[in-house]
Short mmCIF file of C-alpha atoms and ligand atoms in Angstrom, two decimals:
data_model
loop_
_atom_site.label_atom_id
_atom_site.label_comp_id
_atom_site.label_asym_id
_atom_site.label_seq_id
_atom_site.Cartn_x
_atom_site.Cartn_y
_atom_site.Cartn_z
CA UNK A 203 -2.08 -104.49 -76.45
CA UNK A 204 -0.42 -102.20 -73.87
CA UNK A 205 -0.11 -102.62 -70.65
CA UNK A 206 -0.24 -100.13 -67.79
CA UNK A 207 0.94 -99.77 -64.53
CA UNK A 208 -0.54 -99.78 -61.19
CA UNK A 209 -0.08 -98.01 -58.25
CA UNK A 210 -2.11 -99.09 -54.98
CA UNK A 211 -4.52 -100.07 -57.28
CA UNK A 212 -4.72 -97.30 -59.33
CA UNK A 213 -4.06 -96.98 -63.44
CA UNK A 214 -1.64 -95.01 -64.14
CA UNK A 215 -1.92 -93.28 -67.85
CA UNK A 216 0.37 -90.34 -69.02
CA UNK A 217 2.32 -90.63 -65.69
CA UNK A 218 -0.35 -89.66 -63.82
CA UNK A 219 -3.44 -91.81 -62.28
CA UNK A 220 -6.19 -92.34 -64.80
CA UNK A 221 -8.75 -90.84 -61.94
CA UNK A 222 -7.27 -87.98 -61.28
CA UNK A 223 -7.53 -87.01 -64.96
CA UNK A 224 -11.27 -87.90 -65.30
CA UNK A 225 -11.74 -85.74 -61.69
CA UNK A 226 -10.25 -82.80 -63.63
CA UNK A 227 -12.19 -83.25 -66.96
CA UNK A 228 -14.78 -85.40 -65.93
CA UNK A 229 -16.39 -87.68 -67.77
CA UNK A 230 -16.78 -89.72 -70.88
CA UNK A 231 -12.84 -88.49 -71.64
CA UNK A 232 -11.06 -89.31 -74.28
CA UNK A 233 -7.25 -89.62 -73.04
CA UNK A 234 -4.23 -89.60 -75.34
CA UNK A 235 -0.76 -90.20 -74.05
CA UNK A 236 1.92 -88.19 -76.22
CA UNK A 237 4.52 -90.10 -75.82
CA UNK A 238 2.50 -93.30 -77.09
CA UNK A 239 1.17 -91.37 -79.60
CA UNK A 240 4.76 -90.28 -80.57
CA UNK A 241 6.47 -93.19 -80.00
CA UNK A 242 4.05 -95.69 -82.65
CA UNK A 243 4.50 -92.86 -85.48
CA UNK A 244 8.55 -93.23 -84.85
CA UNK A 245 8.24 -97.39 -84.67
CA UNK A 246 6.58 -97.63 -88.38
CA UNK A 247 8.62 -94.90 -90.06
CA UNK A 248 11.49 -96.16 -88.62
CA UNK A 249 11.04 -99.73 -89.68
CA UNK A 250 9.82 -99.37 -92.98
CA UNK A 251 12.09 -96.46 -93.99
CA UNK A 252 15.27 -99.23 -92.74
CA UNK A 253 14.55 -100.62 -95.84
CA UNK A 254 13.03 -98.73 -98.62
CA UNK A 255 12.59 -94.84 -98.90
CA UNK A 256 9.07 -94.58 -96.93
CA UNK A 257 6.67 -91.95 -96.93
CA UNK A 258 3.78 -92.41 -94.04
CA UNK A 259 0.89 -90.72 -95.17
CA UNK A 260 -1.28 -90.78 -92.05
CA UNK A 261 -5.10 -91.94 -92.50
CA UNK A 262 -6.43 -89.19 -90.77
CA UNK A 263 -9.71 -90.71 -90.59
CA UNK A 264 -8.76 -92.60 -87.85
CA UNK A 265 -8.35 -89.22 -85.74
CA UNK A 266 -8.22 -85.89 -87.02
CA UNK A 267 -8.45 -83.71 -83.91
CA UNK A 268 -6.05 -80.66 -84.07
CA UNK A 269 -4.04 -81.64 -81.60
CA UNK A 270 -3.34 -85.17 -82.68
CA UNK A 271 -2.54 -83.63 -86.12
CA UNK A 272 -0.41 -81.37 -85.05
CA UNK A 273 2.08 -83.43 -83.04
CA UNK A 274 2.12 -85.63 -86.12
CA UNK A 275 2.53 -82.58 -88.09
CA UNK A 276 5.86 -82.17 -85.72
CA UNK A 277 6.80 -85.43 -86.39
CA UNK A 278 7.28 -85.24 -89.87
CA UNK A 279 4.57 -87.30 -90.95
CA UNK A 280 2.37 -86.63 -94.59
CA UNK A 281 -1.37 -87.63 -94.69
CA UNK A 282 -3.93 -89.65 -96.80
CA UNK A 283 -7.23 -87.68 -96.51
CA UNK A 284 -10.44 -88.93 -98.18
CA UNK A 285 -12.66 -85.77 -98.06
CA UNK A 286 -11.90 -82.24 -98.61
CA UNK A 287 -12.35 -81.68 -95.09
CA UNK A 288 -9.79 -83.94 -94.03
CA UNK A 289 -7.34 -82.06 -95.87
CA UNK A 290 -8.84 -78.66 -95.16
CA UNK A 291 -7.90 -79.95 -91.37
CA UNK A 292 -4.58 -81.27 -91.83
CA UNK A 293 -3.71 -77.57 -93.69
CA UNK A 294 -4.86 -76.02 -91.06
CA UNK A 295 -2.22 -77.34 -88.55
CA UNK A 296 0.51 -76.28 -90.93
CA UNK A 297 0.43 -79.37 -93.27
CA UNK A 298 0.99 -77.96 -97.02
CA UNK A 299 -0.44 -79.85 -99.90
CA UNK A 300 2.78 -81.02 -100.98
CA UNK A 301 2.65 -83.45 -97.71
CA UNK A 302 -0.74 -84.10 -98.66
CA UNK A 303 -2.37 -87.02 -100.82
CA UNK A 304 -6.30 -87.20 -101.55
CA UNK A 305 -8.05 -90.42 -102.01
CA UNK A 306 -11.55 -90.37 -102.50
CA UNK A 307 -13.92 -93.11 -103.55
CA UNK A 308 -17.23 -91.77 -105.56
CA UNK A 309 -15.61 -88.45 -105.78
CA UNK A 310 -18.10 -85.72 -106.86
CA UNK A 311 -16.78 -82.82 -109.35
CA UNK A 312 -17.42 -80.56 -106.84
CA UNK A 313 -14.78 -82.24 -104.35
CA UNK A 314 -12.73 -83.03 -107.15
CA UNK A 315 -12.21 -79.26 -108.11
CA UNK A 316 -11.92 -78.30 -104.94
CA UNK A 317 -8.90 -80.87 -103.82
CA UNK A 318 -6.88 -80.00 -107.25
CA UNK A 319 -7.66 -75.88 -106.28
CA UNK A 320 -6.16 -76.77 -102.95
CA UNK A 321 -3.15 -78.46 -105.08
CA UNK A 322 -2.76 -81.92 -102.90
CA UNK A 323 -2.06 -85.32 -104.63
CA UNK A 324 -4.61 -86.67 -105.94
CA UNK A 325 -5.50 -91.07 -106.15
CA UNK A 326 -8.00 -91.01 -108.70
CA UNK A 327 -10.42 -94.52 -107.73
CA UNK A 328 -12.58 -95.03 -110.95
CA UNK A 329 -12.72 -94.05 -114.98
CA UNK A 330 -15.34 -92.01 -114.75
CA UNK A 331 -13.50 -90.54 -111.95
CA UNK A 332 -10.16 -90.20 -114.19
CA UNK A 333 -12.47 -88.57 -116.61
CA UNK A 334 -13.82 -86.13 -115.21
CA UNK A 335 -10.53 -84.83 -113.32
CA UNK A 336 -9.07 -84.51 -116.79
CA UNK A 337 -12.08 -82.07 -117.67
CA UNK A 338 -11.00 -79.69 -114.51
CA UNK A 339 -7.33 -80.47 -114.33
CA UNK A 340 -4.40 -81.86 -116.75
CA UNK A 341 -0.79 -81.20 -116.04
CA UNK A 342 -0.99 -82.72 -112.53
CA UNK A 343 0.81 -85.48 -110.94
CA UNK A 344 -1.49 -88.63 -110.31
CA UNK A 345 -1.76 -91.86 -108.65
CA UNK A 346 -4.22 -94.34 -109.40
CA UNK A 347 -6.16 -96.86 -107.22
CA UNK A 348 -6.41 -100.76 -108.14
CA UNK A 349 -8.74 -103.17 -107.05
CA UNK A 350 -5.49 -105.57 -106.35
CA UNK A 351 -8.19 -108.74 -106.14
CA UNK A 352 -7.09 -109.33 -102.68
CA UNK A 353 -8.97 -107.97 -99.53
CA UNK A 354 -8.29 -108.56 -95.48
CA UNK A 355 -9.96 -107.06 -92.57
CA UNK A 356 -11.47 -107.67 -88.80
CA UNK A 357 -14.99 -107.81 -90.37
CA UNK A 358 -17.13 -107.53 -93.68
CA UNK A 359 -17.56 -104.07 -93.82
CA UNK A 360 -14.15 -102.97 -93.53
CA UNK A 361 -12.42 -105.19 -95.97
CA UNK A 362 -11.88 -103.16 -99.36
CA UNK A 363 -9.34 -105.15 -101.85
CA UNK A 364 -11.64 -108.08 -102.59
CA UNK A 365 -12.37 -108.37 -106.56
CA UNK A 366 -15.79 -106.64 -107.38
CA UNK A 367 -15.02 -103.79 -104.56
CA UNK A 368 -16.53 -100.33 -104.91
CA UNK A 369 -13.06 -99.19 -104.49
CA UNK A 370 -9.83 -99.10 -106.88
CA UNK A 371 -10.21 -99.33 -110.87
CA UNK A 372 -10.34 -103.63 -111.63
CA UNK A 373 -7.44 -105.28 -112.65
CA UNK A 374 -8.55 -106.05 -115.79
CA UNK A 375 -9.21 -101.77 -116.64
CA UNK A 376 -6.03 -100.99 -115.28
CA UNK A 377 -3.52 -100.97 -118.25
CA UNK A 378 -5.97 -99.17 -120.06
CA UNK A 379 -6.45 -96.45 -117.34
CA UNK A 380 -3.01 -95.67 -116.90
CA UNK A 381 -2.92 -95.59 -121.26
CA UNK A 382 -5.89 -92.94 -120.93
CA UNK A 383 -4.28 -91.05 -118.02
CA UNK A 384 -1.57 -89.96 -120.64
CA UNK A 385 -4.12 -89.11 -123.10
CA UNK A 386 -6.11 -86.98 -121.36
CA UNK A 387 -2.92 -84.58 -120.19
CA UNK A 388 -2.37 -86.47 -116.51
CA UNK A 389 0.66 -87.11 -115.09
CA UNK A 390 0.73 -91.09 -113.78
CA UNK A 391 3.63 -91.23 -111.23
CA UNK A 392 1.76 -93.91 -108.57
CA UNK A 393 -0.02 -97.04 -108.71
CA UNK A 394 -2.04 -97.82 -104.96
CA UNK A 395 -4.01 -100.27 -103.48
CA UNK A 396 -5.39 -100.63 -99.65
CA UNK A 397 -6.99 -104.24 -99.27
CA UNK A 398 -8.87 -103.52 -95.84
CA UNK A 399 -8.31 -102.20 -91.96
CA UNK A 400 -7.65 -104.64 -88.83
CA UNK A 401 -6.19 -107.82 -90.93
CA UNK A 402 -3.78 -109.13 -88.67
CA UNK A 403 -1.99 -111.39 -91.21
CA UNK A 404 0.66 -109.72 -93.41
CA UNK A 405 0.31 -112.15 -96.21
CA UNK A 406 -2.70 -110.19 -97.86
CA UNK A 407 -0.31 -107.58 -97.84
CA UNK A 408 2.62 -108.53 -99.29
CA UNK A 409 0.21 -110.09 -101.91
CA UNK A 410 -0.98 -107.05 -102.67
CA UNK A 411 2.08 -105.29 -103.23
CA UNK A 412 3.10 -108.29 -105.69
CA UNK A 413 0.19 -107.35 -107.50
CA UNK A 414 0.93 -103.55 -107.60
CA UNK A 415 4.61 -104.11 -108.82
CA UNK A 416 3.13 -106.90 -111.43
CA UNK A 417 0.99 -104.32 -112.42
CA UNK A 418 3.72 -101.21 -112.51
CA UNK A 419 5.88 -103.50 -114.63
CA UNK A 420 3.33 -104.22 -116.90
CA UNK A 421 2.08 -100.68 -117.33
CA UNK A 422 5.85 -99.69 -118.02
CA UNK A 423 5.85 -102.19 -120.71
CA UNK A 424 2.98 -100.84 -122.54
CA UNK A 425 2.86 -97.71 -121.98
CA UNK A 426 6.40 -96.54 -121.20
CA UNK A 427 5.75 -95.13 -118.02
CA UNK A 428 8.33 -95.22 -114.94
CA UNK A 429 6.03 -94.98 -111.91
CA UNK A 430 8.09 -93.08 -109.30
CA UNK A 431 6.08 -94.28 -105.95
CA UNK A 432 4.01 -97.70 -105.06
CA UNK A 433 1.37 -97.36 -102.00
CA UNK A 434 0.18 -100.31 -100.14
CA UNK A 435 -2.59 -98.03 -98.36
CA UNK A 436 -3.15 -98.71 -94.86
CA UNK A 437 -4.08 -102.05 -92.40
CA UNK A 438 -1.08 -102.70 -90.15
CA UNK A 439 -2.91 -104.54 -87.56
CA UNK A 440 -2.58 -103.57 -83.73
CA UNK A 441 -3.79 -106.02 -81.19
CA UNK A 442 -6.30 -105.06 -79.17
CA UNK A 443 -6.48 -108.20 -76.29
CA UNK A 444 -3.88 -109.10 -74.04
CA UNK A 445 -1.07 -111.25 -74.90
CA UNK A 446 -2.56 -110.88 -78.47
CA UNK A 447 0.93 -111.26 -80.92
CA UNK A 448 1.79 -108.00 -82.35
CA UNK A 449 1.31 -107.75 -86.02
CA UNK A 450 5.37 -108.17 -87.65
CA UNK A 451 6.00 -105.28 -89.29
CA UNK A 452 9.98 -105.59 -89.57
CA UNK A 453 8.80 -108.93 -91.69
CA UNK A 454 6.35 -106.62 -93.41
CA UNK A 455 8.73 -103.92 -94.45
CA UNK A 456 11.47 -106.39 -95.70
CA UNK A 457 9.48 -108.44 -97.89
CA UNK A 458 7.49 -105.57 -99.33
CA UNK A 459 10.94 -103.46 -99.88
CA UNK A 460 12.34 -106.84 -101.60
CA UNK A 461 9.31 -107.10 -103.94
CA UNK A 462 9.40 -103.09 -105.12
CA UNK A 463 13.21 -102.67 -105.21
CA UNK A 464 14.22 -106.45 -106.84
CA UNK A 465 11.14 -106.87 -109.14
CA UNK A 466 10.78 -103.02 -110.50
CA UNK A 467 12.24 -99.89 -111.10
CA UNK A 468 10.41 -98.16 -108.69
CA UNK A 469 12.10 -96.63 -105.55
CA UNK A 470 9.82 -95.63 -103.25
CA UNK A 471 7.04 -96.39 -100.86
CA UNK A 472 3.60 -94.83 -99.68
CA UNK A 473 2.35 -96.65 -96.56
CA UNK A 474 -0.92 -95.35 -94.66
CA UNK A 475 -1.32 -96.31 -91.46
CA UNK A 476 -4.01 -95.20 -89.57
CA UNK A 477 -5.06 -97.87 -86.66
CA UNK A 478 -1.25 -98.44 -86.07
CA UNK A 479 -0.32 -94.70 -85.83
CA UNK A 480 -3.13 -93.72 -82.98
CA UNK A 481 -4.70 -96.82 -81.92
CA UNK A 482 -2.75 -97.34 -78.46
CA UNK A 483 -1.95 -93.80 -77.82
CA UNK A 484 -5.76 -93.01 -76.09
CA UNK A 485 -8.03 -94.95 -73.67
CA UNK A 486 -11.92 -93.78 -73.24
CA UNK A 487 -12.36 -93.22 -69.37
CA UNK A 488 -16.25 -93.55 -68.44
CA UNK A 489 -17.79 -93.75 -65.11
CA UNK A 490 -20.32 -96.41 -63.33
CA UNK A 491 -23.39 -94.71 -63.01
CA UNK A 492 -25.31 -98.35 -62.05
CA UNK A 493 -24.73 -101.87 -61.34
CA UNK A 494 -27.61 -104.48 -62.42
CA UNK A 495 -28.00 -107.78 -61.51
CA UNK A 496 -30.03 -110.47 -63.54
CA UNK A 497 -30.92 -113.58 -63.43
CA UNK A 498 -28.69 -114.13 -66.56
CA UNK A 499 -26.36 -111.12 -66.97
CA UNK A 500 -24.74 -108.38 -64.81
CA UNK A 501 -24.43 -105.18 -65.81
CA UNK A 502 -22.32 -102.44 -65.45
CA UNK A 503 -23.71 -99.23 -66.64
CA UNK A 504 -21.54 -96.59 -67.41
CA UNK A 505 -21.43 -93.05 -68.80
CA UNK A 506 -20.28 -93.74 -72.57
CA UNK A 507 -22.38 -95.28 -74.83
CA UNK A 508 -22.06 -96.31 -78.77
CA UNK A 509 -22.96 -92.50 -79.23
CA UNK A 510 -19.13 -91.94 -77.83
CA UNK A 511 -17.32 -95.26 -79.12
CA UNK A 512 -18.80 -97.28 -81.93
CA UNK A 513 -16.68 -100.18 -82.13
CA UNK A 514 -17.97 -102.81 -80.03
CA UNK A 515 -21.71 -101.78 -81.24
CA UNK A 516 -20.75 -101.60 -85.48
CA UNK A 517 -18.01 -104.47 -85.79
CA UNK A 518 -18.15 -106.37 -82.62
CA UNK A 519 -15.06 -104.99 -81.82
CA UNK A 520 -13.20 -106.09 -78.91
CA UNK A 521 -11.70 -103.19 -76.67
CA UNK A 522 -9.69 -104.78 -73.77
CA UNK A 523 -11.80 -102.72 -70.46
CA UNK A 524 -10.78 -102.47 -66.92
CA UNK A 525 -11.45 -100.60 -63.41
CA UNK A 526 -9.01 -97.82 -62.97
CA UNK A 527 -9.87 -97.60 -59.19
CA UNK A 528 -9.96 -101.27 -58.72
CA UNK A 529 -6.60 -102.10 -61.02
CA UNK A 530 -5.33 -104.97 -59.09
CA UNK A 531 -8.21 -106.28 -57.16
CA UNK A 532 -9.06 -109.46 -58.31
CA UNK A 533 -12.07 -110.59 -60.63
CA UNK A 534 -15.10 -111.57 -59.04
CA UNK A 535 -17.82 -112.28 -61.69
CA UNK A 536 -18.39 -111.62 -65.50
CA UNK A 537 -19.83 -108.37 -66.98
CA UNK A 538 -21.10 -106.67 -69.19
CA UNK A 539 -20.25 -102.64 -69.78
CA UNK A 540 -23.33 -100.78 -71.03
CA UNK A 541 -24.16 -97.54 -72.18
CA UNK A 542 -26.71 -94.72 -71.94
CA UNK A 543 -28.42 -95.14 -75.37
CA UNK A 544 -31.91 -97.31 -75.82
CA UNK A 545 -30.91 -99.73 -78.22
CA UNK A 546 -29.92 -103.49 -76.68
CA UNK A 547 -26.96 -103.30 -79.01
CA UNK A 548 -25.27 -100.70 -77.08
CA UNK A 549 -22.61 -102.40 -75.33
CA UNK A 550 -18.84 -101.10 -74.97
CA UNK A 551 -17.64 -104.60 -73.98
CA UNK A 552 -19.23 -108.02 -72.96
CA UNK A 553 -18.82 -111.49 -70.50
CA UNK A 554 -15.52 -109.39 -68.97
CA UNK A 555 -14.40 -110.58 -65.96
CA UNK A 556 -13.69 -107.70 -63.33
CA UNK A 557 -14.00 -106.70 -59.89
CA UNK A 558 -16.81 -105.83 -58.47
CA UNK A 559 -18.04 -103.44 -59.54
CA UNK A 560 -19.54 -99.97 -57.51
CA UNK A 561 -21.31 -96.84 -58.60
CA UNK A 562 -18.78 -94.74 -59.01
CA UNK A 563 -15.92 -96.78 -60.14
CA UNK A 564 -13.79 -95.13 -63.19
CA UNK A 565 -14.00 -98.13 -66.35
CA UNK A 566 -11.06 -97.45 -68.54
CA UNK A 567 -11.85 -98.62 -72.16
CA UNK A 568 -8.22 -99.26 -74.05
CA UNK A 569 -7.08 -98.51 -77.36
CA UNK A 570 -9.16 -96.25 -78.31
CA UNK A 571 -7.45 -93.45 -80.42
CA UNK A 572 -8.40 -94.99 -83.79
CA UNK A 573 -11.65 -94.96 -85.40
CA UNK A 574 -13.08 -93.98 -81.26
CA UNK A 575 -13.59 -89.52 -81.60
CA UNK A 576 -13.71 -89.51 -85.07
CA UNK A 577 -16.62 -92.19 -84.92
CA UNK A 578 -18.68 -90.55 -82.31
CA UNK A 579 -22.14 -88.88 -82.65
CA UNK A 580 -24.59 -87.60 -80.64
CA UNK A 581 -27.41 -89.86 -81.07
CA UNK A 582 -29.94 -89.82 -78.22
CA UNK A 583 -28.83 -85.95 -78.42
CA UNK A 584 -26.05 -86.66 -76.44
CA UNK A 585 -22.90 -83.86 -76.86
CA UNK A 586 -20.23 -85.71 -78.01
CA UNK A 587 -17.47 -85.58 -74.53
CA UNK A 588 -14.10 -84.14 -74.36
CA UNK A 589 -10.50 -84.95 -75.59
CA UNK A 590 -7.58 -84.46 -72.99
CA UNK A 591 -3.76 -85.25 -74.07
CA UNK A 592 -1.47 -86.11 -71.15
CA UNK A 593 2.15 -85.73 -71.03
CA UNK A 594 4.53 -86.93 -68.22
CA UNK A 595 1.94 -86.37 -65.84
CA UNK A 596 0.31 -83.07 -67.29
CA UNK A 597 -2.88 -82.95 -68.63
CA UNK A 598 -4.07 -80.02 -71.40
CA UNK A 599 -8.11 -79.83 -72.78
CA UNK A 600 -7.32 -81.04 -76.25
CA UNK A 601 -11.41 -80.81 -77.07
CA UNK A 602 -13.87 -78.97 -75.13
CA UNK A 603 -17.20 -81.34 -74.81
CA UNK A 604 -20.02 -79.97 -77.06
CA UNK A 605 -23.13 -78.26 -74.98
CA UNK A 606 -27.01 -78.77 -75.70
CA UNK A 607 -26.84 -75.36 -78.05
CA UNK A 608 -24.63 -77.53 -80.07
CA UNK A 609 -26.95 -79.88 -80.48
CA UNK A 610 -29.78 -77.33 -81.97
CA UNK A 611 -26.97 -74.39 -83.86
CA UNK A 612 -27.58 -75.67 -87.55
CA UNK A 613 -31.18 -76.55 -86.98
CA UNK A 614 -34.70 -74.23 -88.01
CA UNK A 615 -38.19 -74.14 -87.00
CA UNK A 616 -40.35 -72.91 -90.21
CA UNK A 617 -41.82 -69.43 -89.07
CA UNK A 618 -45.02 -70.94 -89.76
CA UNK A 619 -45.11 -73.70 -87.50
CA UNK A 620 -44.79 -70.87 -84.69
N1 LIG B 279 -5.85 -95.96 -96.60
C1 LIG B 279 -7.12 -96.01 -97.08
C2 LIG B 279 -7.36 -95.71 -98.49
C3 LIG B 279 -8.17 -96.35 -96.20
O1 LIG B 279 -9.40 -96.41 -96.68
C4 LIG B 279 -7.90 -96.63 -94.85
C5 LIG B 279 -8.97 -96.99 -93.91
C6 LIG B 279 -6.57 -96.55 -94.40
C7 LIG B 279 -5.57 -96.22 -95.31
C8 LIG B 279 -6.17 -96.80 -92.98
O2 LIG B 279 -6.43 -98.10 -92.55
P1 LIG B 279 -5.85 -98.58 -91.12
O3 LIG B 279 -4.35 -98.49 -91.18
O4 LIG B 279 -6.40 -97.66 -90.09
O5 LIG B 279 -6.32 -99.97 -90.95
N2 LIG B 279 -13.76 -97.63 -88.91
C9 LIG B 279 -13.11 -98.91 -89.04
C10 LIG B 279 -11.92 -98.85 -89.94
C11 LIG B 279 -12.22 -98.30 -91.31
C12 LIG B 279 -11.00 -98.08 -92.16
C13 LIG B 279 -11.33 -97.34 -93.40
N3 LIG B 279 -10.21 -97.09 -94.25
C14 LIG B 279 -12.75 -99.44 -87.65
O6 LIG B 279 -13.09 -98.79 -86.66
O7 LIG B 279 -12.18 -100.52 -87.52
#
């Protein structure tokens, strides 16, 4: 987890204090540092690229706001998008479809004709799926998704490689896929499988990149085909607690470089990152609105709820909190940081030992850029807040907060209920 510095007991973010951003913008904010945001792109491309030629196709799920996009746009980066308006986003910061590759999972015909129109890559998931592209496209470069039989993840519900998932064709369909493929008109020239998000072992892995290069090896043997690019999918773990170890991705790159280039013909790599790429870059600034004592707990109650970050409510996620205003006073008591919305689940972070707390106080909530925006709603009909991106010190609106016309635009009262 980062770190960040103090000054007279103030948290400094972006070069600037944290409170003087959420006095501009008020608050919940989202916050993204640039140069964070930069600087973990550069760290994975350049570590895996050391070894093997390395495409990063950003998960944009993680965090598709413009902005965010757009600097990753600069920085060279090419995208995995999952919906056609993922890569109807990406596009429209200047990404062309060449830099773009579409994986779905239960992929309609609709979306499917849609995503070959717009001419991205295409990772086709299932046989029905492979089907039924072949009926609206052949002639087209394809990857195809495994179930690799091996599956990681922080919790349940984000682990995907695990035999019997309701992603990636099954090992045991595979050959035969690829076979069909060729058949049907398709060009095969990728094999990919993503095992899960927030792992933080690299074993699953590099196990499932022995089983993709097993499996390329074996579909060149019956079927003649020289797959050009293998793609591990996403999951590089980022630690979210302090003094958590870091996740080694130097150890990562080398053995999964070793596997493709020594074991197969294939020269290149497809990794998607999307917790590593924005995870650290933004922090979730939300005011103390009321302190509550019980018998049992202490509360403080702040401005955010699970309507603006998800996490902790969803997956029990653990996001490392702390009092901008009070950044080096020392811990008094334990707490729990609660939100606006009428559920008992809604809790941003629990048993945290802090200062005391004070109506008023800013609560910075760290390493938020992944999975945070992009997960927000506006249950309790709640607006969802604002984005801001800081840069050495300067602050620009990156996301305007929605109003309570947003809330109603798409909605209709029948005439005759008037
Ligand atoms: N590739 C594919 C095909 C994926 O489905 C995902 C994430 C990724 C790459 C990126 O995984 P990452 O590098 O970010 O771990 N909302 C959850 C995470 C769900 C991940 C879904 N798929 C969370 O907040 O933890």
């Amino acid at each position: 987890m980062r770190e960040f510095d103090n000054d007279s007991g103030h948290m400094i973010f972006g070069g600037m204090r944290a409170e003087a951003i959420a006095d501009e913008f008020g608050t919940p904010v989202y916050v993204t540092d640039e140069n964070i945001l930069r600087e973990s792109y550069r760290n994975v491309y350049d570590t895996f690229s050391k070894y093997i030629d390395t495409k990063i196709q950003y998960a944009c799920k993680a965090n598709s706001s413009l902005a965010i996009l757009k600097i990753l746009e600069q920085e060279g980066s090419c995208i995995d998008a999952v919906s056609v308006g993922e890569v109807l986003t990406c596009m429209k910061v200047g990404f062309s479809a060449s830099r773009i590759s579409y994986t779905g999972n239960n992929v309609s015909d609709a979306e499917l004709k849609a995503v070959s129109d717009l001419g991205v890559g295409i990772t086709i998931d299932s046989l029905s799926e492979l089907e039924r592209l072949a009926k609206i496209r052949t002639n087209i470069p394809v990857s195809i998704r495994i179930t690799p039989g091996i599956g990681s993840g922080h919790c349940g519900k984000v682990v995907t490689g695990s035999e019997g998932s309701k992603f990636g064709i099954p090992l045991d369909d595979v050959i035969y896929a690829y076979g069909r493929a060729l058949e049907l008109g398709l060009e095969p020239i990728g094999i990919h499988s993503h095992i899960g998000s927030g792992g933080k072992d690299i074993e699953p892995l590099i196990g499932s990149v022995s089983v993709l290069a097993e499996t390329a090896n074996d579909i060149k043997d019956a079927h003649g085909i020289d797959l050009k690019i293998i793609n591990m999918g996403g999951g590089i773990y980022v630690p979210y607690r302090p003094n958590e170890e870091e996740m080694d991705i130097e150890e990562l790159a080398s053995s999964v470089a070793d596997i493709i280039l020594n074991e197969t013909s294939v020269r290149s790599l497809a990794v998607e990152p999307g917790r590593y790429v924005v995870c650290d870059s933004t922090i979730l600034l939300t005011r103390c609105v009321d302190v509550k004592r019980t018998g049992t707990k202490n509360y403080i109650g702040v401005d955010a709820g699970f309507n603006t970050l998800i996490r902790p409510a969803f997956y029990d996620s653990y996001h490392y909190a702390a009092i901008a205003n009070k950044f080096n006073k020392a811990c008094e008591g334990k707490y729990d940081i609660v939100g606006p919305i009428c559920e008992t689940g809604d809790h941003l972070a629990r048993d945290r030992a802090l200062p005391a707390p004070e109506e008023g106080d800013l609560v910075a909530i760290y390493s938020c850029g992944a999975y945070g925006y992009a997960m927000s709603n506006t249950y309790n009909s709640r607006p969802r807040c604002r984005e801001v991106l800081v840069n050495n010190g300067r602050t620009e609106l990156i996301r305007d907060n929605e109003n309570f016309e947003d809330l109603w635009r798409y909605q209709k009262i029948p005439n005759r209920l008037l």
